[in-house]
Short mmCIF file of C-alpha atoms and ligand atoms in Angstrom, two decimals:
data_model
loop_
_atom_site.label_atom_id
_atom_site.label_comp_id
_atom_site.label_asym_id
_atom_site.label_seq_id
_atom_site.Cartn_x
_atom_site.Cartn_y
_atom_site.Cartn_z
CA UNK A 683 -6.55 28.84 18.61
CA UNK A 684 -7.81 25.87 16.73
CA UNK A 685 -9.86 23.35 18.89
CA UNK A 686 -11.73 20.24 17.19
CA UNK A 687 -15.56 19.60 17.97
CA UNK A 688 -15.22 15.89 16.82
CA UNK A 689 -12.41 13.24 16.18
CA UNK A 690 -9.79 14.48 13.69
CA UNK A 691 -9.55 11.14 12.01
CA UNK A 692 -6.31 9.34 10.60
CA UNK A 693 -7.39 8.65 7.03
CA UNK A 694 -10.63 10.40 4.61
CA UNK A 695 -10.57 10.47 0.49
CA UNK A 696 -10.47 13.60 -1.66
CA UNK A 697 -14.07 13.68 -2.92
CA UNK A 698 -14.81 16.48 -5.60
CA UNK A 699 -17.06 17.38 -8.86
CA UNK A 700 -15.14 14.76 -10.75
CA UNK A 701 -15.74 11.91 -9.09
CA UNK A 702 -19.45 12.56 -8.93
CA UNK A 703 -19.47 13.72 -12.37
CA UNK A 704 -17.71 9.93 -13.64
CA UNK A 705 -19.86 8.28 -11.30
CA UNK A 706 -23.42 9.14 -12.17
CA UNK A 707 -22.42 8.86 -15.65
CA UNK A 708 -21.23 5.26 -14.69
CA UNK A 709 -24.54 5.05 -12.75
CA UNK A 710 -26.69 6.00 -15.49
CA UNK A 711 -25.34 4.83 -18.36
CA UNK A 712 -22.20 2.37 -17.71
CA UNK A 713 -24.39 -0.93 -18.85
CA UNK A 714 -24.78 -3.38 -21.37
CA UNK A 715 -22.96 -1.99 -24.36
CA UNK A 716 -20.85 0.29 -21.93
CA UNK A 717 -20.34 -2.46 -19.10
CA UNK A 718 -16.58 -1.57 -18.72
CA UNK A 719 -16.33 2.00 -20.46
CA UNK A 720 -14.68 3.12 -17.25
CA UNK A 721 -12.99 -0.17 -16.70
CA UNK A 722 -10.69 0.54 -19.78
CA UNK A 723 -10.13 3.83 -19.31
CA UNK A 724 -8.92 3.22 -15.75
CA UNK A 725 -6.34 0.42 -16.63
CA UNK A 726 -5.02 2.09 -19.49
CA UNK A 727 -4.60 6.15 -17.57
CA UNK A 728 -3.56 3.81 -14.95
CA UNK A 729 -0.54 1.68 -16.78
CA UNK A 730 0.20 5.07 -18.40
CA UNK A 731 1.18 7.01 -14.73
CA UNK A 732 3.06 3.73 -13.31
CA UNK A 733 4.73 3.34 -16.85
CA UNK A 734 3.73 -0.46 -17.03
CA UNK A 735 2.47 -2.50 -20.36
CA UNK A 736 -0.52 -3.47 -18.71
CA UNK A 737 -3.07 -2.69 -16.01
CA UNK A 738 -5.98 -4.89 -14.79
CA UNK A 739 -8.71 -3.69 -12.16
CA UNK A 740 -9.72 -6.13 -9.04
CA UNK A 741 -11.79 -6.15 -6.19
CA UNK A 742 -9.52 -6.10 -3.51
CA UNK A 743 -5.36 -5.17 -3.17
CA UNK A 744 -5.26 -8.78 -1.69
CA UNK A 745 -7.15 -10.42 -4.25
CA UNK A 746 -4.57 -8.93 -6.61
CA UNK A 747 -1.53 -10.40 -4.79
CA UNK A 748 -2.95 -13.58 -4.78
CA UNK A 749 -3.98 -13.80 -8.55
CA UNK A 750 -0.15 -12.62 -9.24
CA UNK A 751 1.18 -14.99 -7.16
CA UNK A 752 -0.85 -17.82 -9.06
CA UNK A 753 -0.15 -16.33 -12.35
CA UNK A 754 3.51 -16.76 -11.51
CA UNK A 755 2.65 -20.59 -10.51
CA UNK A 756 3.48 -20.11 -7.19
CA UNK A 757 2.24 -23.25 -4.78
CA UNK A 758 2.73 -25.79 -2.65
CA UNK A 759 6.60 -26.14 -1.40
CA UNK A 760 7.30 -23.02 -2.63
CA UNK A 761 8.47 -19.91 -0.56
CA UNK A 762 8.20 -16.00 -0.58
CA UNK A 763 10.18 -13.50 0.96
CA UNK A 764 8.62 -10.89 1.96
CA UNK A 765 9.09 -8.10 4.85
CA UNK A 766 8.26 -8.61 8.85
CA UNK A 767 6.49 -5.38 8.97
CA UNK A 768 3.67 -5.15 6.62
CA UNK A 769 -0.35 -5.57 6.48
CA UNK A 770 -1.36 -9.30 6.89
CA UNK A 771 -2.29 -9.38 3.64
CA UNK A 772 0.77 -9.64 1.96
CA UNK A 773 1.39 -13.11 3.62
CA UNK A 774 -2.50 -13.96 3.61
CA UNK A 775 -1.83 -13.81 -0.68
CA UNK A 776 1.54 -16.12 -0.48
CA UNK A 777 -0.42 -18.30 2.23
CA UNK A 778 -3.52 -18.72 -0.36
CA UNK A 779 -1.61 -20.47 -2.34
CA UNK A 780 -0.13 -22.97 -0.68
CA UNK A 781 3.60 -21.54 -0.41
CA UNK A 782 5.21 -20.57 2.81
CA UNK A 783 5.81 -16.80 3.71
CA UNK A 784 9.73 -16.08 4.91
CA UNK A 785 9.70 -13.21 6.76
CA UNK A 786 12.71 -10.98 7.29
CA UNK A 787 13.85 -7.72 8.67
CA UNK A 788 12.89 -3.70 7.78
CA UNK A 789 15.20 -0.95 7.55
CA UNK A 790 15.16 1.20 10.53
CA UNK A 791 14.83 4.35 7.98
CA UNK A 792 12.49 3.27 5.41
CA UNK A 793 10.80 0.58 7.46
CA UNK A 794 10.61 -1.54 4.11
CA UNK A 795 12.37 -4.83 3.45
CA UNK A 796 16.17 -4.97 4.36
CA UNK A 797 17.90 -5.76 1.26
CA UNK A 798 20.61 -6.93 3.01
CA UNK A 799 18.72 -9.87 4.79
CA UNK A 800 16.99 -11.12 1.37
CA UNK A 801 20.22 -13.18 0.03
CA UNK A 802 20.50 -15.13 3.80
CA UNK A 803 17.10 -16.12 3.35
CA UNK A 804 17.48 -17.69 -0.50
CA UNK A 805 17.55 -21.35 -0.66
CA UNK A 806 16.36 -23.52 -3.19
CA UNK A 807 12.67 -23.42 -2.46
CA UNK A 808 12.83 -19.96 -2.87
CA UNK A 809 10.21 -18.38 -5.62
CA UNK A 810 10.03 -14.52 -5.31
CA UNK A 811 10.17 -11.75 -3.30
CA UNK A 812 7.66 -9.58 -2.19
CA UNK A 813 8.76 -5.93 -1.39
CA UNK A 814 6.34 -4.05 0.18
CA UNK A 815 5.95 0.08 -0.30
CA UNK A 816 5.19 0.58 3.31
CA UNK A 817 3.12 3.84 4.65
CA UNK A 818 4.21 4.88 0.93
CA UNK A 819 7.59 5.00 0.92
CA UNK A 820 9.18 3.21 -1.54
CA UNK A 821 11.69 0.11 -0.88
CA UNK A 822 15.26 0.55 -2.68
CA UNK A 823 14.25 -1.35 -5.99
CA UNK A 824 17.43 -1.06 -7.34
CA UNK A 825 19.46 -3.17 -5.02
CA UNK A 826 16.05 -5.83 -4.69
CA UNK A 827 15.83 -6.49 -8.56
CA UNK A 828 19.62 -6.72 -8.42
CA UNK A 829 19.06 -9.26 -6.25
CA UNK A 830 16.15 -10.81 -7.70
CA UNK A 831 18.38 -11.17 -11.39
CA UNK A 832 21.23 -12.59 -9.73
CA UNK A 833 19.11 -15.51 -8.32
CA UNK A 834 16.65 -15.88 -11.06
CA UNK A 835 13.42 -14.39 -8.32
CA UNK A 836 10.42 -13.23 -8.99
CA UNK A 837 9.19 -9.87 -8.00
CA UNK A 838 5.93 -9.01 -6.60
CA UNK A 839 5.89 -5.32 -5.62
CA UNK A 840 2.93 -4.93 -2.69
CA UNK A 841 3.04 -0.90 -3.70
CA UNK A 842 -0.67 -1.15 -2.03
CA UNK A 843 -0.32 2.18 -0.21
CA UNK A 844 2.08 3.61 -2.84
CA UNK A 845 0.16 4.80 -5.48
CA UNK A 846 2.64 7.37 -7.51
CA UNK A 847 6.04 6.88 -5.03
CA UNK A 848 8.90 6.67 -7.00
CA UNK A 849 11.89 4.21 -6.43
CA UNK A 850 14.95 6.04 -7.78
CA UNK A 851 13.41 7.59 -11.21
CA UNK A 852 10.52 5.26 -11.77
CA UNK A 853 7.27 4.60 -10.24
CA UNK A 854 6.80 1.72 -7.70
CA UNK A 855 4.97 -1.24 -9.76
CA UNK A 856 6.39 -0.96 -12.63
CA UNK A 857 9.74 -3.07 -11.43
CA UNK A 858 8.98 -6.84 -10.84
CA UNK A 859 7.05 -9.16 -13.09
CA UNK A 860 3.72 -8.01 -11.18
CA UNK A 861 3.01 -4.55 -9.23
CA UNK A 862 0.14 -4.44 -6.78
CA UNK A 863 -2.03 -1.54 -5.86
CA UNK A 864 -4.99 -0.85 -3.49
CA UNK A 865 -7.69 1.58 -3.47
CA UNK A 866 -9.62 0.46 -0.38
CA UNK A 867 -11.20 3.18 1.53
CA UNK A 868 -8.36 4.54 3.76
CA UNK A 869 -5.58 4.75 0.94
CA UNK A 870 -4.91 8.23 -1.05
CA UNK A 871 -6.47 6.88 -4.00
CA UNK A 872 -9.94 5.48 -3.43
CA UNK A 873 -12.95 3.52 -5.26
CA UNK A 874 -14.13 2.44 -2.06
CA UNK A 875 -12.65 -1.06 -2.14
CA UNK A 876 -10.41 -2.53 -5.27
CA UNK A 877 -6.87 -3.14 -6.67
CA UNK A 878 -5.10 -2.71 -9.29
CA UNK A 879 -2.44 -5.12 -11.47
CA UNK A 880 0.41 -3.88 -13.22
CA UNK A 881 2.73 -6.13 -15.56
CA UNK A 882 4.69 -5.25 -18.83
CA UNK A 883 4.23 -9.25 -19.61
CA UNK A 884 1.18 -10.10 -21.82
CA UNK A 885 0.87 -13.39 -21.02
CA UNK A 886 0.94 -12.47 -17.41
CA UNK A 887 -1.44 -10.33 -18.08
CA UNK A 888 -3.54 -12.48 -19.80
CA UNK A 889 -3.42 -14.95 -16.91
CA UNK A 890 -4.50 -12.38 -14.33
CA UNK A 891 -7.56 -11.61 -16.39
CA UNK A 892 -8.13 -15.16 -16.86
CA UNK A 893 -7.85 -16.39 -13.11
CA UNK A 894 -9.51 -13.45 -11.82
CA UNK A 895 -12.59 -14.04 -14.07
CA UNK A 896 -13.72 -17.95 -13.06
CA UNK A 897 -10.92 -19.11 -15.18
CA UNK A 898 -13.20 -17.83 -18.20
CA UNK A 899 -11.44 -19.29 -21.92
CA UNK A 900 -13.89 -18.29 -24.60
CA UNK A 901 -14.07 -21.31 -26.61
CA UNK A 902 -16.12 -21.85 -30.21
CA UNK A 903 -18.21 -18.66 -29.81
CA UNK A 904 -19.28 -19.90 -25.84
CA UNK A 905 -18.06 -17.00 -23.54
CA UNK A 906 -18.80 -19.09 -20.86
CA UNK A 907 -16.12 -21.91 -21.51
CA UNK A 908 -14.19 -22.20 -18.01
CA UNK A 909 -10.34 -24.16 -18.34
CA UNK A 910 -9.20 -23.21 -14.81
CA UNK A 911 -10.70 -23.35 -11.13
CA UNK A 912 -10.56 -19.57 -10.89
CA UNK A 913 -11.77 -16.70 -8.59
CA UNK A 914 -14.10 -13.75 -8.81
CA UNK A 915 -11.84 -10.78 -8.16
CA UNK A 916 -13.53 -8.25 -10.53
CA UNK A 917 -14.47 -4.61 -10.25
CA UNK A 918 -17.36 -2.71 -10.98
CA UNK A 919 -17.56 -0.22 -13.52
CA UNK A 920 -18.99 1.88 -11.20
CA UNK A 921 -15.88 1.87 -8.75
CA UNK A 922 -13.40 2.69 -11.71
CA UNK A 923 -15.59 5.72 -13.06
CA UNK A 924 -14.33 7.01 -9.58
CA UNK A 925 -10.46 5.47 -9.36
CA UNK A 926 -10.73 7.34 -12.90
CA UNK A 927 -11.82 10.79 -11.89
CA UNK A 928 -8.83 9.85 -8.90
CA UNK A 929 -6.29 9.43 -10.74
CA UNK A 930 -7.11 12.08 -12.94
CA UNK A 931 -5.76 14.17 -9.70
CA UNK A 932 -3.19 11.96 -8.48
CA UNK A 933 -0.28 14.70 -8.51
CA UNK A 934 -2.83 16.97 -6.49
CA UNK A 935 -3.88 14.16 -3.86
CA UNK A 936 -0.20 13.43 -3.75
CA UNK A 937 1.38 17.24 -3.46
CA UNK A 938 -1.33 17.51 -0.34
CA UNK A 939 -0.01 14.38 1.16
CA UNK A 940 3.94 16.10 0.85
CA UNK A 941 2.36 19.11 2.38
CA UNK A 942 0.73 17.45 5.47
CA UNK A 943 4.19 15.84 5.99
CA UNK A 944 5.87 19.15 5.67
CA UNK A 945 3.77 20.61 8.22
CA UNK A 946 4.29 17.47 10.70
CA UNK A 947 7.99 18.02 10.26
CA UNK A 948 8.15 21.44 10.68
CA UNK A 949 6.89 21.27 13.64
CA UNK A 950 8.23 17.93 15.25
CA UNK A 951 11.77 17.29 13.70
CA UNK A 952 13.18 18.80 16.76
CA UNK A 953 11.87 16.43 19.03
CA UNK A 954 15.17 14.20 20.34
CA UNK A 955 14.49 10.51 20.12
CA UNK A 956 11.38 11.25 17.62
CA UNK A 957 12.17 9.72 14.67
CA UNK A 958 9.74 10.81 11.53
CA UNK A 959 9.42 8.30 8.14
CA UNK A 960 11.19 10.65 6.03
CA UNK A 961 12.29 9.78 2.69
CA UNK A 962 15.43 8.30 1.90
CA UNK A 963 17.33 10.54 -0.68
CA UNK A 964 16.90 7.84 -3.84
CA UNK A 965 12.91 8.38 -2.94
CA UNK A 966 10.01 10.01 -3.32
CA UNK A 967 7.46 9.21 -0.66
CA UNK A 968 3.79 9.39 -1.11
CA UNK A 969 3.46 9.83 2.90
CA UNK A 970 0.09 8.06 2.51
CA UNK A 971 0.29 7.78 6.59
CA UNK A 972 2.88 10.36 8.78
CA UNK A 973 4.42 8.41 11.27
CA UNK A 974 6.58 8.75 14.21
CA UNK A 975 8.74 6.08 15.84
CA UNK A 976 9.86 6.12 19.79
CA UNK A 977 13.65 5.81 19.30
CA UNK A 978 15.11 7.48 22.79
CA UNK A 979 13.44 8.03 26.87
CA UNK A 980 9.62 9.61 26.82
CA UNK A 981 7.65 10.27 29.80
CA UNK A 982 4.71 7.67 28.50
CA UNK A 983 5.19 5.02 26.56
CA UNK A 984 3.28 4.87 22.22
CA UNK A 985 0.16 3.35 23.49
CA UNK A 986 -0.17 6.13 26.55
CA UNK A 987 0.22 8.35 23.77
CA UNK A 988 -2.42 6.89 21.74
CA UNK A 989 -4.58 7.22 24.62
CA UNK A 990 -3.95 10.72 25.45
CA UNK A 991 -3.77 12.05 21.86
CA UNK A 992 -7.59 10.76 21.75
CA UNK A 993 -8.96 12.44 25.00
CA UNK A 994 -7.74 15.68 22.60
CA UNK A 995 -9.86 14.24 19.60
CA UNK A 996 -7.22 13.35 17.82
CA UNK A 997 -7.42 9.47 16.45
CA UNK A 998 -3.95 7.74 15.90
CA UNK A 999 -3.04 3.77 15.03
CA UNK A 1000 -0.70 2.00 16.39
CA UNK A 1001 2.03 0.91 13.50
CA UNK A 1002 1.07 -3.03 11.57
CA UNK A 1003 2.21 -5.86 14.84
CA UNK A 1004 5.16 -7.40 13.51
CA UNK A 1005 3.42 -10.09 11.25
CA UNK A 1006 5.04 -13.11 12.50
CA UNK A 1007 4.40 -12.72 16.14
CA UNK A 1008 0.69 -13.85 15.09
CA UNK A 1009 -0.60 -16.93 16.02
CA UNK A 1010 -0.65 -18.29 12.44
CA UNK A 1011 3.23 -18.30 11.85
CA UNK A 1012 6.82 -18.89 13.68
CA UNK A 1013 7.51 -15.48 14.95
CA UNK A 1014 10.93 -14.75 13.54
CA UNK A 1015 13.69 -12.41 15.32
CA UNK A 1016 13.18 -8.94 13.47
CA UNK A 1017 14.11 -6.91 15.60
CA UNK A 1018 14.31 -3.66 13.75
CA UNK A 1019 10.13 -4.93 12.64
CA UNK A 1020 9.75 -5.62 16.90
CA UNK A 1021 10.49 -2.19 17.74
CA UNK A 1022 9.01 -0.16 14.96
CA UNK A 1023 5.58 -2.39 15.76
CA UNK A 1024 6.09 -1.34 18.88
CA UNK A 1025 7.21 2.14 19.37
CA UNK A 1026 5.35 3.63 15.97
CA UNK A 1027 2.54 5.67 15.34
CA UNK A 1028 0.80 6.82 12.12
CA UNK A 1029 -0.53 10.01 12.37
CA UNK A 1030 -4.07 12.01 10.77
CA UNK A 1031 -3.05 12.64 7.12
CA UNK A 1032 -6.15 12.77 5.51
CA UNK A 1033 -6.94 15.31 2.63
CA UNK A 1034 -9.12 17.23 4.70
CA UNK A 1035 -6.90 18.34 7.01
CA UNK A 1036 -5.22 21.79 7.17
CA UNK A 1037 -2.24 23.47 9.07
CA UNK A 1038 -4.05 24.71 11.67
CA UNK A 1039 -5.30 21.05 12.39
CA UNK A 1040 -1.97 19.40 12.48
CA UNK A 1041 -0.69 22.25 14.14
CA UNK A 1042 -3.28 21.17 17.35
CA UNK A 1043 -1.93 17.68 16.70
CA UNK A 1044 1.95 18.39 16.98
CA UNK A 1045 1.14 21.06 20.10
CA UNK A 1046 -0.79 17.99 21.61
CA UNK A 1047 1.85 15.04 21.24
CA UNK A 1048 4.74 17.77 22.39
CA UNK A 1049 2.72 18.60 25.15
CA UNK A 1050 2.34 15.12 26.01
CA UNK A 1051 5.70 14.18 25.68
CA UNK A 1052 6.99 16.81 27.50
CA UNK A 1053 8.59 18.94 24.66
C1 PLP B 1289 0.82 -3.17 2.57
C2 PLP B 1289 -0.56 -3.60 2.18
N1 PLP B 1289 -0.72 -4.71 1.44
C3 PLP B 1289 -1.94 -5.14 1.05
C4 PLP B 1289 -3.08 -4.47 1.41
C5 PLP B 1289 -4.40 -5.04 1.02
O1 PLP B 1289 -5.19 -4.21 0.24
P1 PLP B 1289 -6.80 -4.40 0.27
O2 PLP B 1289 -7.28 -3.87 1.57
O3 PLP B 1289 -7.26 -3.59 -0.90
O4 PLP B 1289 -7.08 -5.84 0.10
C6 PLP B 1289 -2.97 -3.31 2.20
C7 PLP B 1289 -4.17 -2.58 2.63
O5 PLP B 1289 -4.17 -1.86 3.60
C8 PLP B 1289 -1.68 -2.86 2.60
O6 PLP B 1289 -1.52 -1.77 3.36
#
């Protein structure tokens, strides 16, 4: 029977031939004349999966909300709805720019943004929303850009851990006026840290690349001709020789992600009171992180179980706190966001792990939780 020798850990990147092969090319050659050989060729494979116009390549999954946000012109007064239970980040970006974060309830199944609490929380300062693709499932796009249409909203999709979930037929990103990607080191795709912005809007797009460069406006021949105070949110050639050689295998790193689930659920669906994030039926779920969720009576409470689950060498996190019960805003009453926060867990689901692993893992927690 399977026993770990060290901490089976909750996140690790696919790292093959590929990426080393694009990389020391990048290393070696990707300068000067071929400064952003791998640059290009990322966007455009990249706008070509998500089926978006455009693509542009940042430095960070935040620094590409916030350059959308500004793109959109998206300031002081202004508001953004966006869902209680997310990564900081999201409201960090609407915060940066001087407009006020709204936050509002999840759905207890998808744990993304309630549809049915966005039109309560319209009033006339309202800008955009910002659905987020939580843990990689994808929010129901359908009924937001409904929304969005009837009250003349933007749409910034946060799909930061979401790389290649779908939304009814189409890919998440590829709905609002901006979609949002991350490939920081813990997601499924990887370049170490960096973004990615999608848009099927040129001048959008141009924006983006203009904001995220210094606020750089070639002018007369002088590349250096600035009309904006910008930011430096660029990546390095370097990174997107290996989000390249990722993406390259995206439906591999996503089938292994499905199978990881598969195994969790085999093996815990049984469990009354456990609730698993399992895909609505209009999705299909990257499962970038398996999670559980503490809906009925357990001997020990999540954070006992965190606890325990590590004296077996197992490493968990506790689900994102509910983001407005931070210091920095007005908590709201969320409670579907309150208890999730609460009672959720995400699970190991990096690529390296095999059945035999999570197997350990689910004989653990039932063991635990006296199952
Ligand atoms: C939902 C969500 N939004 C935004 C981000 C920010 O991405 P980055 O870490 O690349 O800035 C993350 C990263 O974990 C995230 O999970």
């Amino acid at each position: 029977m399977f026993k770990p020798d060290k901490l089976i850990l909750t996140a690790g990147p696919s790292v093959t031939d590929l990426e080393l092969r694009y990389t020391s090319d990048a290393v070696k050659n990707g300068w000067n004349e071929n400064w952003n050989g791998y640059l290009n060729q990322f966007e455009s494979k990249f706008a070509e999966i998500i089926g978006a116009k455009y693509a542009v390549t940042t430095s960070s999954g935040t620094g590409a909300l916030h350059l959308s946000l500004l793109a959109l012109g998206i300031g002081e007064g202004d508001e953004v709805i966006l869902p209680d239970l997310t990564w900081v980040a999201t409201a960090h970006a609407i915060k940066y720019t001087g407009a006020n974060p709204v936050f509002i309830d999840v759905d207890p199944e998808t744990w993304t943004i309630d549809p049915d609490k966005i039109i309560p929380a319209i009033n006339k300062r309202t800008k955009a929303i910002m659905p987020v693709h939580l843990y990689g499932h994808p929010c129901n796009m359908e009924r937001i850009m409904n929304i969005a249409n009837e009250f003349n909203l933007y749409v910034v999709e946060d799909a930061a851990p979401a790389v290649g979930a779908m939304s009814g037929n189409k890919h998440v990103g590829s709905f609002g006026e901006f979609g949002v990607f991350s490939f920081q080191g813990a997601k499924m795709v990887v370049t170490g840290e960096g973004g990615m912005i999608c848009t099927n809007d040129k001048s959008l797009i141009d924006a983006v690349r203009r904001i995220g460069d210094h606020g750089r406006a070639p002018k007369e021949g002088n590349p250096f001709w600035i009309d904006c105070i910008g930011f430096k949110y660029k990546m390095s050639n370097i990174q997107a020789a290996f989000g390249l050689a990722q993406i390259e295998r995206l439906d591999e790193l996503i089938m292994k992600k499905r199978t990881i689930f598969g195994w969790y659920r085999d093996r815990l669906k049984d469990i009354d009171g456990l609730l698993l994030n399992t895909e609505a039926d209009w999705a299909k779920s990257i499962y970038w992180m398996p999670s559980i969720c503490f809906n009925g009576e357990f001997p020990i409470t999540r954070n006992q179980l965190i606890t325990a689950l590590k004296a077996d060498l197992i490493d968990t996190r506790p689900v994102f706190p509910k983001v407005s019960v931070m210091k920095m805003w007005n908590e709201q009453d969320n409670p579907i966001a309150t208890h999730i926060s609460k009672n959720a867990l995400n699970l190991p689901g990096g690529h390296n792990l095999s059945e035999e692993i999570v197997d350990y893992i689910c004989r653990s927690i039932k063991l635990h939780l006296n199952k």
